[in-house]
Amino acid sequence: MSPFPIRLTFHGDLPFFLEAKVSTVERQLSEKASVKDVIEACGIPHTEVDLVLVNGQPVDFGFVIGGELVIDVYPVESQGVTSFAENRLQVRNVRKFVADGHLGKLVRDLRLLGVDVVYDPPADDRQLVSIASDEHRALLTRDRRLLMHAIVRHGYYLRSQDPLEQTLEVLRRFDLGSALAPFTRCLRCNALLESVDKAQVVDRLEPLTKKYYEKFRRCPQCGQVYWSGSHFDKLRARVETVRASLTGQS
Ligand SMILES: [Zn+2]
């Protein structure tokens, strides 16, 4: 098969992933390849691609490129879908996540807001990818190779390295703003908290906590006890910061 040219145009913020940061890339292919492989060879994980048009027609990731073509690649749009709604390749309303081992602060923020996030820092790449696939969780990472695994159906590459910005990115990408339930989930292990009578936890409390607080919640999984003590003000301030930033920029 003699080499043939293809032209890819990357829309929206997708040039972010390209080395040259340009929107149009010309390539020579010497053999047939799936559109997923061709896009990922440019550095863009398939989880970031919401629509692919080949000569103006929508295709899925398995589409085989075997000749001269013009390919348009679109990201997940922040303002909702206006065209080719039936042919979108990503879903927005994922409610369960798994984060890679470098994202502890993001995970804490998300759990504080009530979002379900599996986090197991010792997990290796294969385990992370399996958790995402088996439990239908979106994989959150700054490792784009991880997102290129074919079995990863949903995922997101965090653009920022700042935990607050990362939290906002995830809330926006997956439309989580209206699904938040702060203070309902264990920050340590992700389980949903249960209300518990003071009498059941009183032997574990410091004298002042025992004296001044009446309402307690406990994690059924790891046993951590939560109450609205001094640490609570910091957490509540964090929730307010996230909420204000979310509404301020949407
Ligand atoms: Zn727990």
JSON list of C-alpha atoms and ligand atoms in Angstrom, two decimals:
[
{"chain": "A", "resi": 1, "resn": "MET", "atom": "CA", "xyz": [0.00, 0.00, 0.00]},
{"chain": "A", "resi": 2, "resn": "SER", "atom": "CA", "xyz": [1.53, 3.33, -1.01]},
{"chain": "A", "resi": 3, "resn": "PRO", "atom": "CA", "xyz": [1.54, 6.10, 1.64]},
{"chain": "A", "resi": 4, "resn": "PHE", "atom": "CA", "xyz": [-1.43, 8.46, 1.59]},
{"chain": "A", "resi": 5, "resn": "PRO", "atom": "CA", "xyz": [-2.00, 11.86, 3.19]},
{"chain": "A", "resi": 6, "resn": "ILE", "atom": "CA", "xyz": [-4.67, 12.65, 5.77]},
{"chain": "A", "resi": 7, "resn": "ARG", "atom": "CA", "xyz": [-5.49, 16.00, 7.27]},
{"chain": "A", "resi": 8, "resn": "LEU", "atom": "CA", "xyz": [-6.73, 16.29, 10.85]},
{"chain": "A", "resi": 9, "resn": "THR", "atom": "CA", "xyz": [-8.29, 19.44, 12.25]},
{"chain": "A", "resi": 10, "resn": "PHE", "atom": "CA", "xyz": [-8.59, 19.64, 16.03]},
{"chain": "A", "resi": 11, "resn": "HIS", "atom": "CA", "xyz": [-11.33, 21.89, 17.35]},
{"chain": "A", "resi": 12, "resn": "GLY", "atom": "CA", "xyz": [-12.00, 23.60, 20.69]},
{"chain": "A", "resi": 13, "resn": "ASP", "atom": "CA", "xyz": [-9.23, 23.14, 23.26]},
{"chain": "A", "resi": 14, "resn": "LEU", "atom": "CA", "xyz": [-7.84, 19.94, 21.70]},
{"chain": "A", "resi": 15, "resn": "PRO", "atom": "CA", "xyz": [-4.68, 21.64, 20.33]},
{"chain": "A", "resi": 16, "resn": "PHE", "atom": "CA", "xyz": [-3.71, 21.81, 24.04]},
{"chain": "A", "resi": 17, "resn": "PHE", "atom": "CA", "xyz": [-2.59, 18.19, 23.65]},
{"chain": "A", "resi": 18, "resn": "LEU", "atom": "CA", "xyz": [-0.51, 18.71, 20.51]},
{"chain": "A", "resi": 19, "resn": "GLU", "atom": "CA", "xyz": [3.18, 19.39, 20.71]},
{"chain": "A", "resi": 20, "resn": "ALA", "atom": "CA", "xyz": [2.98, 22.23, 18.21]},
{"chain": "A", "resi": 21, "resn": "LYS", "atom": "CA", "xyz": [-0.32, 23.58, 19.67]},
{"chain": "A", "resi": 22, "resn": "VAL", "atom": "CA", "xyz": [-1.65, 24.05, 16.14]},
{"chain": "A", "resi": 23, "resn": "SER", "atom": "CA", "xyz": [-5.15, 23.08, 15.08]},
{"chain": "A", "resi": 24, "resn": "THR", "atom": "CA", "xyz": [-4.41, 21.35, 11.77]},
{"chain": "A", "resi": 25, "resn": "VAL", "atom": "CA", "xyz": [-2.04, 18.43, 11.30]},
{"chain": "A", "resi": 26, "resn": "GLU", "atom": "CA", "xyz": [-1.05, 16.74, 8.03]},
{"chain": "A", "resi": 27, "resn": "ARG", "atom": "CA", "xyz": [0.06, 13.12, 8.24]},
{"chain": "A", "resi": 28, "resn": "GLN", "atom": "CA", "xyz": [1.24, 10.40, 5.89]},
{"chain": "A", "resi": 29, "resn": "LEU", "atom": "CA", "xyz": [-0.15, 6.96, 6.67]},
{"chain": "A", "resi": 30, "resn": "SER", "atom": "CA", "xyz": [1.55, 3.93, 5.19]},
{"chain": "A", "resi": 31, "resn": "GLU", "atom": "CA", "xyz": [-1.05, 1.42, 6.37]},
{"chain": "A", "resi": 32, "resn": "LYS", "atom": "CA", "xyz": [-4.66, 1.30, 7.42]},
{"chain": "A", "resi": 33, "resn": "ALA", "atom": "CA", "xyz": [-5.37, 2.46, 10.99]},
{"chain": "A", "resi": 34, "resn": "SER", "atom": "CA", "xyz": [-8.38, 3.08, 13.18]},
{"chain": "A", "resi": 35, "resn": "VAL", "atom": "CA", "xyz": [-9.36, 6.68, 13.68]},
{"chain": "A", "resi": 36, "resn": "LYS", "atom": "CA", "xyz": [-8.76, 6.16, 17.44]},
{"chain": "A", "resi": 37, "resn": "ASP", "atom": "CA", "xyz": [-5.14, 5.17, 16.85]},
{"chain": "A", "resi": 38, "resn": "VAL", "atom": "CA", "xyz": [-4.51, 8.03, 14.44]},
{"chain": "A", "resi": 39, "resn": "ILE", "atom": "CA", "xyz": [-5.92, 10.61, 16.88]},
{"chain": "A", "resi": 40, "resn": "GLU", "atom": "CA", "xyz": [-4.01, 9.13, 19.84]},
{"chain": "A", "resi": 41, "resn": "ALA", "atom": "CA", "xyz": [-0.78, 9.08, 17.82]},
{"chain": "A", "resi": 42, "resn": "CYS", "atom": "CA", "xyz": [-1.16, 12.87, 17.79]},
{"chain": "A", "resi": 43, "resn": "GLY", "atom": "CA", "xyz": [-1.21, 12.83, 21.63]},
{"chain": "A", "resi": 44, "resn": "ILE", "atom": "CA", "xyz": [-4.95, 13.14, 22.28]},
{"chain": "A", "resi": 45, "resn": "PRO", "atom": "CA", "xyz": [-6.59, 10.39, 24.41]},
{"chain": "A", "resi": 46, "resn": "HIS", "atom": "CA", "xyz": [-9.88, 9.14, 22.95]},
{"chain": "A", "resi": 47, "resn": "THR", "atom": "CA", "xyz": [-11.65, 10.05, 26.22]},
{"chain": "A", "resi": 48, "resn": "GLU", "atom": "CA", "xyz": [-11.19, 13.72, 25.26]},
{"chain": "A", "resi": 49, "resn": "VAL", "atom": "CA", "xyz": [-12.84, 13.31, 21.86]},
{"chain": "A", "resi": 50, "resn": "ASP", "atom": "CA", "xyz": [-16.62, 13.71, 21.60]},
{"chain": "A", "resi": 51, "resn": "LEU", "atom": "CA", "xyz": [-17.14, 13.76, 17.84]},
{"chain": "A", "resi": 52, "resn": "VAL", "atom": "CA", "xyz": [-15.17, 12.68, 14.79]},
{"chain": "A", "resi": 53, "resn": "LEU", "atom": "CA", "xyz": [-16.21, 13.67, 11.28]},
{"chain": "A", "resi": 54, "resn": "VAL", "atom": "CA", "xyz": [-14.57, 12.00, 8.30]},
{"chain": "A", "resi": 55, "resn": "ASN", "atom": "CA", "xyz": [-15.21, 13.97, 5.13]},
{"chain": "A", "resi": 56, "resn": "GLY", "atom": "CA", "xyz": [-18.06, 15.61, 7.06]},
{"chain": "A", "resi": 57, "resn": "GLN", "atom": "CA", "xyz": [-19.70, 12.37, 8.19]},
{"chain": "A", "resi": 58, "resn": "PRO", "atom": "CA", "xyz": [-19.73, 11.19, 11.84]},
{"chain": "A", "resi": 59, "resn": "VAL", "atom": "CA", "xyz": [-17.82, 7.96, 12.61]},
{"chain": "A", "resi": 60, "resn": "ASP", "atom": "CA", "xyz": [-16.95, 5.97, 15.72]},
{"chain": "A", "resi": 61, "resn": "PHE", "atom": "CA", "xyz": [-13.45, 5.25, 17.05]},
{"chain": "A", "resi": 62, "resn": "GLY", "atom": "CA", "xyz": [-13.20, 1.93, 15.20]},
{"chain": "A", "resi": 63, "resn": "PHE", "atom": "CA", "xyz": [-13.57, 3.55, 11.77]},
{"chain": "A", "resi": 64, "resn": "VAL", "atom": "CA", "xyz": [-10.68, 2.42, 9.57]},
{"chain": "A", "resi": 65, "resn": "ILE", "atom": "CA", "xyz": [-8.77, 5.03, 7.60]},
{"chain": "A", "resi": 66, "resn": "GLY", "atom": "CA", "xyz": [-7.49, 3.52, 4.39]},
{"chain": "A", "resi": 67, "resn": "GLY", "atom": "CA", "xyz": [-7.17, 6.42, 2.01]},
{"chain": "A", "resi": 68, "resn": "GLU", "atom": "CA", "xyz": [-6.90, 10.16, 1.62]},
{"chain": "A", "resi": 69, "resn": "LEU", "atom": "CA", "xyz": [-9.35, 11.80, 4.04]},
{"chain": "A", "resi": 70, "resn": "VAL", "atom": "CA", "xyz": [-10.19, 14.98, 5.88]},
{"chain": "A", "resi": 71, "resn": "ILE", "atom": "CA", "xyz": [-10.84, 14.39, 9.56]},
{"chain": "A", "resi": 72, "resn": "ASP", "atom": "CA", "xyz": [-12.39, 16.85, 12.04]},
{"chain": "A", "resi": 73, "resn": "VAL", "atom": "CA", "xyz": [-12.01, 16.09, 15.74]},
{"chain": "A", "resi": 74, "resn": "TYR", "atom": "CA", "xyz": [-14.12, 17.82, 18.40]},
{"chain": "A", "resi": 75, "resn": "PRO", "atom": "CA", "xyz": [-13.79, 17.91, 22.22]},
{"chain": "A", "resi": 76, "resn": "VAL", "atom": "CA", "xyz": [-16.58, 17.58, 24.79]},
{"chain": "A", "resi": 77, "resn": "GLU", "atom": "CA", "xyz": [-18.29, 20.96, 24.59]},
{"chain": "A", "resi": 78, "resn": "SER", "atom": "CA", "xyz": [-18.83, 22.89, 27.79]},
{"chain": "A", "resi": 79, "resn": "GLN", "atom": "CA", "xyz": [-22.04, 24.52, 26.60]},
{"chain": "A", "resi": 80, "resn": "GLY", "atom": "CA", "xyz": [-23.88, 21.36, 25.58]},
{"chain": "A", "resi": 81, "resn": "VAL", "atom": "CA", "xyz": [-24.22, 19.69, 22.23]},
{"chain": "A", "resi": 82, "resn": "THR", "atom": "CA", "xyz": [-25.75, 21.56, 19.33]},
{"chain": "A", "resi": 83, "resn": "SER", "atom": "CA", "xyz": [-25.05, 19.32, 16.33]},
{"chain": "A", "resi": 84, "resn": "PHE", "atom": "CA", "xyz": [-24.66, 15.57, 15.66]},
{"chain": "A", "resi": 85, "resn": "ALA", "atom": "CA", "xyz": [-26.21, 14.84, 19.07]},
{"chain": "A", "resi": 86, "resn": "GLU", "atom": "CA", "xyz": [-26.73, 11.17, 18.11]},
{"chain": "A", "resi": 87, "resn": "ASN", "atom": "CA", "xyz": [-23.09, 10.67, 17.19]},
{"chain": "A", "resi": 88, "resn": "ARG", "atom": "CA", "xyz": [-21.37, 11.89, 20.33]},
{"chain": "A", "resi": 89, "resn": "LEU", "atom": "CA", "xyz": [-18.70, 9.55, 21.65]},
{"chain": "A", "resi": 90, "resn": "GLN", "atom": "CA", "xyz": [-18.62, 10.66, 25.30]},
{"chain": "A", "resi": 91, "resn": "VAL", "atom": "CA", "xyz": [-21.24, 10.90, 28.02]},
{"chain": "A", "resi": 92, "resn": "ARG", "atom": "CA", "xyz": [-21.31, 13.82, 30.42]},
{"chain": "A", "resi": 93, "resn": "ASN", "atom": "CA", "xyz": [-23.32, 12.47, 33.32]},
{"chain": "A", "resi": 94, "resn": "VAL", "atom": "CA", "xyz": [-20.84, 10.00, 34.82]},
{"chain": "A", "resi": 95, "resn": "ARG", "atom": "CA", "xyz": [-21.28, 9.97, 38.60]},
{"chain": "A", "resi": 96, "resn": "LYS", "atom": "CA", "xyz": [-18.52, 7.56, 39.69]},
{"chain": "A", "resi": 97, "resn": "PHE", "atom": "CA", "xyz": [-14.78, 8.07, 39.38]},
{"chain": "A", "resi": 98, "resn": "VAL", "atom": "CA", "xyz": [-11.39, 6.51, 39.99]},
{"chain": "A", "resi": 99, "resn": "ALA", "atom": "CA", "xyz": [-8.37, 8.78, 40.40]},
{"chain": "A", "resi": 100, "resn": "ASP", "atom": "CA", "xyz": [-4.73, 7.92, 39.88]},
{"chain": "A", "resi": 101, "resn": "GLY", "atom": "CA", "xyz": [-2.31, 8.00, 42.82]},
{"chain": "A", "resi": 102, "resn": "HIS", "atom": "CA", "xyz": [-1.09, 11.59, 42.38]},
{"chain": "A", "resi": 103, "resn": "LEU", "atom": "CA", "xyz": [-4.42, 13.29, 42.94]},
{"chain": "A", "resi": 104, "resn": "GLY", "atom": "CA", "xyz": [-4.96, 13.11, 46.71]},
{"chain": "A", "resi": 105, "resn": "LYS", "atom": "CA", "xyz": [-6.05, 16.73, 47.09]},
{"chain": "A", "resi": 106, "resn": "LEU", "atom": "CA", "xyz": [-8.53, 16.53, 44.23]},
{"chain": "A", "resi": 107, "resn": "VAL", "atom": "CA", "xyz": [-9.94, 13.31, 45.69]},
{"chain": "A", "resi": 108, "resn": "ARG", "atom": "CA", "xyz": [-10.39, 14.93, 49.10]},
{"chain": "A", "resi": 109, "resn": "ASP", "atom": "CA", "xyz": [-12.24, 17.88, 47.51]},
{"chain": "A", "resi": 110, "resn": "LEU", "atom": "CA", "xyz": [-14.53, 15.63, 45.50]},
{"chain": "A", "resi": 111, "resn": "ARG", "atom": "CA", "xyz": [-15.36, 13.37, 48.45]},
{"chain": "A", "resi": 112, "resn": "LEU", "atom": "CA", "xyz": [-15.98, 16.43, 50.61]},
{"chain": "A", "resi": 113, "resn": "LEU", "atom": "CA", "xyz": [-18.58, 17.45, 48.01]},
{"chain": "A", "resi": 114, "resn": "GLY", "atom": "CA", "xyz": [-20.13, 13.98, 48.13]},
{"chain": "A", "resi": 115, "resn": "VAL", "atom": "CA", "xyz": [-18.68, 12.68, 44.85]},
{"chain": "A", "resi": 116, "resn": "ASP", "atom": "CA", "xyz": [-17.90, 8.94, 44.68]},
{"chain": "A", "resi": 117, "resn": "VAL", "atom": "CA", "xyz": [-14.14, 8.55, 43.97]},
{"chain": "A", "resi": 118, "resn": "VAL", "atom": "CA", "xyz": [-12.09, 5.40, 44.36]},
{"chain": "A", "resi": 119, "resn": "TYR", "atom": "CA", "xyz": [-8.51, 6.26, 45.34]},
{"chain": "A", "resi": 120, "resn": "ASP", "atom": "CA", "xyz": [-5.85, 3.68, 45.98]},
{"chain": "A", "resi": 121, "resn": "PRO", "atom": "CA", "xyz": [-2.37, 5.21, 45.58]},
{"chain": "A", "resi": 122, "resn": "PRO", "atom": "CA", "xyz": [-0.50, 1.88, 45.39]},
{"chain": "A", "resi": 123, "resn": "ALA", "atom": "CA", "xyz": [-2.70, 0.70, 42.48]},
{"chain": "A", "resi": 124, "resn": "ASP", "atom": "CA", "xyz": [-0.72, 0.23, 39.27]},
{"chain": "A", "resi": 125, "resn": "ASP", "atom": "CA", "xyz": [-1.83, 1.28, 35.78]},
{"chain": "A", "resi": 126, "resn": "ARG", "atom": "CA", "xyz": [-3.45, -2.06, 35.01]},
{"chain": "A", "resi": 127, "resn": "GLN", "atom": "CA", "xyz": [-5.47, -1.99, 38.22]},
{"chain": "A", "resi": 128, "resn": "LEU", "atom": "CA", "xyz": [-6.63, 1.59, 37.63]},
{"chain": "A", "resi": 129, "resn": "VAL", "atom": "CA", "xyz": [-7.75, 0.78, 34.10]},
{"chain": "A", "resi": 130, "resn": "SER", "atom": "CA", "xyz": [-9.58, -2.35, 35.33]},
{"chain": "A", "resi": 131, "resn": "ILE", "atom": "CA", "xyz": [-11.40, -0.47, 38.10]},
{"chain": "A", "resi": 132, "resn": "ALA", "atom": "CA", "xyz": [-12.52, 2.15, 35.57]},
{"chain": "A", "resi": 133, "resn": "SER", "atom": "CA", "xyz": [-13.73, -0.51, 33.15]},
{"chain": "A", "resi": 134, "resn": "ASP", "atom": "CA", "xyz": [-15.28, -3.02, 35.60]},
{"chain": "A", "resi": 135, "resn": "GLU", "atom": "CA", "xyz": [-17.07, -0.45, 37.77]},
{"chain": "A", "resi": 136, "resn": "HIS", "atom": "CA", "xyz": [-17.98, 1.96, 34.95]},
{"chain": "A", "resi": 137, "resn": "ARG", "atom": "CA", "xyz": [-16.01, 4.75, 36.57]},
{"chain": "A", "resi": 138, "resn": "ALA", "atom": "CA", "xyz": [-14.45, 7.68, 34.76]},
{"chain": "A", "resi": 139, "resn": "LEU", "atom": "CA", "xyz": [-10.68, 7.68, 35.14]},
{"chain": "A", "resi": 140, "resn": "LEU", "atom": "CA", "xyz": [-9.19, 10.97, 36.35]},
{"chain": "A", "resi": 141, "resn": "THR", "atom": "CA", "xyz": [-5.49, 11.39, 35.64]},
{"chain": "A", "resi": 142, "resn": "ARG", "atom": "CA", "xyz": [-2.71, 13.57, 34.27]},
{"chain": "A", "resi": 143, "resn": "ASP", "atom": "CA", "xyz": [-1.21, 10.54, 32.50]},
{"chain": "A", "resi": 144, "resn": "ARG", "atom": "CA", "xyz": [-2.58, 10.59, 28.97]},
{"chain": "A", "resi": 145, "resn": "ARG", "atom": "CA", "xyz": [-1.22, 7.11, 28.16]},
{"chain": "A", "resi": 146, "resn": "LEU", "atom": "CA", "xyz": [-3.54, 5.69, 30.81]},
{"chain": "A", "resi": 147, "resn": "LEU", "atom": "CA", "xyz": [-6.54, 7.23, 29.06]},
{"chain": "A", "resi": 148, "resn": "MET", "atom": "CA", "xyz": [-5.49, 5.71, 25.74]},
{"chain": "A", "resi": 149, "resn": "HIS", "atom": "CA", "xyz": [-6.25, 2.15, 26.90]},
{"chain": "A", "resi": 150, "resn": "ALA", "atom": "CA", "xyz": [-9.10, 0.93, 24.74]},
{"chain": "A", "resi": 151, "resn": "ILE", "atom": "CA", "xyz": [-11.04, -0.48, 27.73]},
{"chain": "A", "resi": 152, "resn": "VAL", "atom": "CA", "xyz": [-11.22, 2.96, 29.36]},
{"chain": "A", "resi": 153, "resn": "ARG", "atom": "CA", "xyz": [-14.65, 4.12, 28.26]},
{"chain": "A", "resi": 154, "resn": "HIS", "atom": "CA", "xyz": [-14.82, 7.32, 30.29]},
{"chain": "A", "resi": 155, "resn": "GLY", "atom": "CA", "xyz": [-12.05, 9.49, 31.57]},
{"chain": "A", "resi": 156, "resn": "TYR", "atom": "CA", "xyz": [-10.70, 12.98, 31.87]},
{"chain": "A", "resi": 157, "resn": "TYR", "atom": "CA", "xyz": [-7.25, 14.47, 31.55]},
{"chain": "A", "resi": 158, "resn": "LEU", "atom": "CA", "xyz": [-6.81, 17.21, 34.15]},
{"chain": "A", "resi": 159, "resn": "ARG", "atom": "CA", "xyz": [-5.45, 20.33, 32.49]},
{"chain": "A", "resi": 160, "resn": "SER", "atom": "CA", "xyz": [-4.45, 22.15, 35.67]},
{"chain": "A", "resi": 161, "resn": "GLN", "atom": "CA", "xyz": [-2.03, 21.08, 38.39]},
{"chain": "A", "resi": 162, "resn": "ASP", "atom": "CA", "xyz": [-3.87, 23.18, 40.99]},
{"chain": "A", "resi": 163, "resn": "PRO", "atom": "CA", "xyz": [-6.28, 21.13, 43.14]},
{"chain": "A", "resi": 164, "resn": "LEU", "atom": "CA", "xyz": [-9.06, 23.75, 43.18]},
{"chain": "A", "resi": 165, "resn": "GLU", "atom": "CA", "xyz": [-8.89, 24.21, 39.40]},
{"chain": "A", "resi": 166, "resn": "GLN", "atom": "CA", "xyz": [-8.85, 20.43, 38.97]},
{"chain": "A", "resi": 167, "resn": "THR", "atom": "CA", "xyz": [-11.97, 20.12, 41.13]},
{"chain": "A", "resi": 168, "resn": "LEU", "atom": "CA", "xyz": [-13.76, 22.73, 39.04]},
{"chain": "A", "resi": 169, "resn": "GLU", "atom": "CA", "xyz": [-12.67, 21.02, 35.82]},
{"chain": "A", "resi": 170, "resn": "VAL", "atom": "CA", "xyz": [-14.19, 17.71, 36.93]},
{"chain": "A", "resi": 171, "resn": "LEU", "atom": "CA", "xyz": [-17.43, 19.30, 38.16]},
{"chain": "A", "resi": 172, "resn": "ARG", "atom": "CA", "xyz": [-17.85, 21.10, 34.82]},
{"chain": "A", "resi": 173, "resn": "ARG", "atom": "CA", "xyz": [-16.83, 18.25, 32.54]},
{"chain": "A", "resi": 174, "resn": "PHE", "atom": "CA", "xyz": [-19.28, 15.83, 34.16]},
{"chain": "A", "resi": 175, "resn": "ASP", "atom": "CA", "xyz": [-22.05, 18.32, 35.02]},
{"chain": "A", "resi": 176, "resn": "LEU", "atom": "CA", "xyz": [-21.80, 17.57, 38.73]},
{"chain": "A", "resi": 177, "resn": "GLY", "atom": "CA", "xyz": [-22.79, 21.02, 39.96]},
{"chain": "A", "resi": 178, "resn": "SER", "atom": "CA", "xyz": [-26.38, 20.05, 40.77]},
{"chain": "A", "resi": 179, "resn": "ALA", "atom": "CA", "xyz": [-25.45, 16.60, 42.15]},
{"chain": "A", "resi": 180, "resn": "LEU", "atom": "CA", "xyz": [-23.27, 17.74, 45.04]},
{"chain": "A", "resi": 181, "resn": "ALA", "atom": "CA", "xyz": [-23.97, 16.50, 48.58]},
{"chain": "A", "resi": 182, "resn": "PRO", "atom": "CA", "xyz": [-21.29, 17.95, 50.89]},
{"chain": "A", "resi": 183, "resn": "PHE", "atom": "CA", "xyz": [-20.42, 16.15, 54.14]},
{"chain": "A", "resi": 184, "resn": "THR", "atom": "CA", "xyz": [-22.09, 12.87, 53.21]},
{"chain": "A", "resi": 185, "resn": "ARG", "atom": "CA", "xyz": [-19.01, 10.81, 52.33]},
{"chain": "A", "resi": 186, "resn": "CYS", "atom": "CA", "xyz": [-15.94, 9.62, 54.24]},
{"chain": "A", "resi": 187, "resn": "LEU", "atom": "CA", "xyz": [-12.86, 11.63, 53.23]},
{"chain": "A", "resi": 188, "resn": "ARG", "atom": "CA", "xyz": [-10.61, 8.71, 54.08]},
{"chain": "A", "resi": 189, "resn": "CYS", "atom": "CA", "xyz": [-12.29, 5.78, 52.34]},
{"chain": "A", "resi": 190, "resn": "ASN", "atom": "CA", "xyz": [-15.18, 7.09, 50.17]},
{"chain": "A", "resi": 191, "resn": "ALA", "atom": "CA", "xyz": [-18.04, 5.23, 51.99]},
{"chain": "A", "resi": 192, "resn": "LEU", "atom": "CA", "xyz": [-21.31, 7.06, 52.68]},
{"chain": "A", "resi": 193, "resn": "LEU", "atom": "CA", "xyz": [-21.55, 8.30, 56.27]},
{"chain": "A", "resi": 194, "resn": "GLU", "atom": "CA", "xyz": [-24.27, 7.25, 58.69]},
{"chain": "A", "resi": 195, "resn": "SER", "atom": "CA", "xyz": [-25.77, 9.21, 61.57]},
{"chain": "A", "resi": 196, "resn": "VAL", "atom": "CA", "xyz": [-24.82, 7.70, 64.88]},
{"chain": "A", "resi": 197, "resn": "ASP", "atom": "CA", "xyz": [-26.00, 8.28, 68.46]},
{"chain": "A", "resi": 198, "resn": "LYS", "atom": "CA", "xyz": [-23.52, 10.08, 70.66]},
{"chain": "A", "resi": 199, "resn": "ALA", "atom": "CA", "xyz": [-23.67, 7.17, 73.10]},
{"chain": "A", "resi": 200, "resn": "GLN", "atom": "CA", "xyz": [-22.23, 4.86, 70.45]},
{"chain": "A", "resi": 201, "resn": "VAL", "atom": "CA", "xyz": [-19.09, 6.96, 69.90]},
{"chain": "A", "resi": 202, "resn": "VAL", "atom": "CA", "xyz": [-18.69, 8.71, 73.26]},
{"chain": "A", "resi": 203, "resn": "ASP", "atom": "CA", "xyz": [-15.83, 6.51, 74.41]},
{"chain": "A", "resi": 204, "resn": "ARG", "atom": "CA", "xyz": [-13.77, 7.64, 71.41]},
{"chain": "A", "resi": 205, "resn": "LEU", "atom": "CA", "xyz": [-14.21, 11.40, 71.93]},
{"chain": "A", "resi": 206, "resn": "GLU", "atom": "CA", "xyz": [-11.90, 13.95, 73.53]},
{"chain": "A", "resi": 207, "resn": "PRO", "atom": "CA", "xyz": [-13.33, 15.59, 76.69]},
{"chain": "A", "resi": 208, "resn": "LEU", "atom": "CA", "xyz": [-14.15, 18.93, 74.99]},
{"chain": "A", "resi": 209, "resn": "THR", "atom": "CA", "xyz": [-15.76, 17.24, 71.98]},
{"chain": "A", "resi": 210, "resn": "LYS", "atom": "CA", "xyz": [-17.80, 15.16, 74.38]},
{"chain": "A", "resi": 211, "resn": "LYS", "atom": "CA", "xyz": [-18.93, 18.32, 76.15]},
{"chain": "A", "resi": 212, "resn": "TYR", "atom": "CA", "xyz": [-19.80, 20.59, 73.23]},
{"chain": "A", "resi": 213, "resn": "TYR", "atom": "CA", "xyz": [-21.08, 18.39, 70.39]},
{"chain": "A", "resi": 214, "resn": "GLU", "atom": "CA", "xyz": [-24.25, 16.33, 70.09]},
{"chain": "A", "resi": 215, "resn": "LYS", "atom": "CA", "xyz": [-24.46, 15.29, 66.43]},
{"chain": "A", "resi": 216, "resn": "PHE", "atom": "CA", "xyz": [-22.09, 12.72, 65.02]},
{"chain": "A", "resi": 217, "resn": "ARG", "atom": "CA", "xyz": [-21.68, 10.73, 61.86]},
{"chain": "A", "resi": 218, "resn": "ARG", "atom": "CA", "xyz": [-19.62, 7.62, 61.40]},
{"chain": "A", "resi": 219, "resn": "CYS", "atom": "CA", "xyz": [-18.12, 5.84, 58.43]},
{"chain": "A", "resi": 220, "resn": "PRO", "atom": "CA", "xyz": [-19.50, 2.29, 58.37]},
{"chain": "A", "resi": 221, "resn": "GLN", "atom": "CA", "xyz": [-16.39, 1.12, 56.52]},
{"chain": "A", "resi": 222, "resn": "CYS", "atom": "CA", "xyz": [-13.37, 2.56, 58.35]},
{"chain": "A", "resi": 223, "resn": "GLY", "atom": "CA", "xyz": [-15.04, 3.75, 61.58]},
{"chain": "A", "resi": 224, "resn": "GLN", "atom": "CA", "xyz": [-13.94, 7.40, 61.29]},
{"chain": "A", "resi": 225, "resn": "VAL", "atom": "CA", "xyz": [-16.22, 9.68, 63.35]},
{"chain": "A", "resi": 226, "resn": "TYR", "atom": "CA", "xyz": [-17.21, 13.12, 62.04]},
{"chain": "A", "resi": 227, "resn": "TRP", "atom": "CA", "xyz": [-18.72, 16.11, 63.85]},
{"chain": "A", "resi": 228, "resn": "SER", "atom": "CA", "xyz": [-18.86, 19.87, 63.23]},
{"chain": "A", "resi": 229, "resn": "GLY", "atom": "CA", "xyz": [-15.79, 20.75, 65.31]},
{"chain": "A", "resi": 230, "resn": "SER", "atom": "CA", "xyz": [-13.02, 23.21, 64.48]},
{"chain": "A", "resi": 231, "resn": "HIS", "atom": "CA", "xyz": [-11.88, 21.25, 61.41]},
{"chain": "A", "resi": 232, "resn": "PHE", "atom": "CA", "xyz": [-15.41, 21.56, 60.07]},
{"chain": "A", "resi": 233, "resn": "ASP", "atom": "CA", "xyz": [-15.09, 25.33, 59.51]},
{"chain": "A", "resi": 234, "resn": "LYS", "atom": "CA", "xyz": [-12.15, 24.78, 57.17]},
{"chain": "A", "resi": 235, "resn": "LEU", "atom": "CA", "xyz": [-14.04, 22.13, 55.24]},
{"chain": "A", "resi": 236, "resn": "ARG", "atom": "CA", "xyz": [-17.14, 24.29, 54.99]},
{"chain": "A", "resi": 237, "resn": "ALA", "atom": "CA", "xyz": [-15.01, 27.18, 53.71]},
{"chain": "A", "resi": 238, "resn": "ARG", "atom": "CA", "xyz": [-13.56, 24.86, 51.06]},
{"chain": "A", "resi": 239, "resn": "VAL", "atom": "CA", "xyz": [-17.05, 23.83, 49.94]},
{"chain": "A", "resi": 240, "resn": "GLU", "atom": "CA", "xyz": [-18.06, 27.49, 49.70]},
{"chain": "A", "resi": 241, "resn": "THR", "atom": "CA", "xyz": [-14.92, 28.35, 47.72]},
{"chain": "A", "resi": 242, "resn": "VAL", "atom": "CA", "xyz": [-15.65, 25.60, 45.20]},
{"chain": "A", "resi": 243, "resn": "ARG", "atom": "CA", "xyz": [-19.31, 26.55, 44.89]},
{"chain": "A", "resi": 244, "resn": "ALA", "atom": "CA", "xyz": [-18.55, 30.26, 44.44]},
{"chain": "A", "resi": 245, "resn": "SER", "atom": "CA", "xyz": [-15.89, 29.51, 41.80]},
{"chain": "A", "resi": 246, "resn": "LEU", "atom": "CA", "xyz": [-18.23, 27.15, 39.99]},
{"chain": "A", "resi": 247, "resn": "THR", "atom": "CA", "xyz": [-21.12, 29.59, 39.71]},
{"chain": "A", "resi": 248, "resn": "GLY", "atom": "CA", "xyz": [-18.79, 32.57, 39.13]},
{"chain": "A", "resi": 249, "resn": "GLN", "atom": "CA", "xyz": [-17.43, 31.14, 35.90]},
{"chain": "A", "resi": 250, "resn": "SER", "atom": "CA", "xyz": [-20.26, 29.09, 34.46]},
{"chain": "B", "resi": 1, "resn": "ZN", "atom": "ZN", "xyz": [-14.24, 5.73, 55.99]}
]
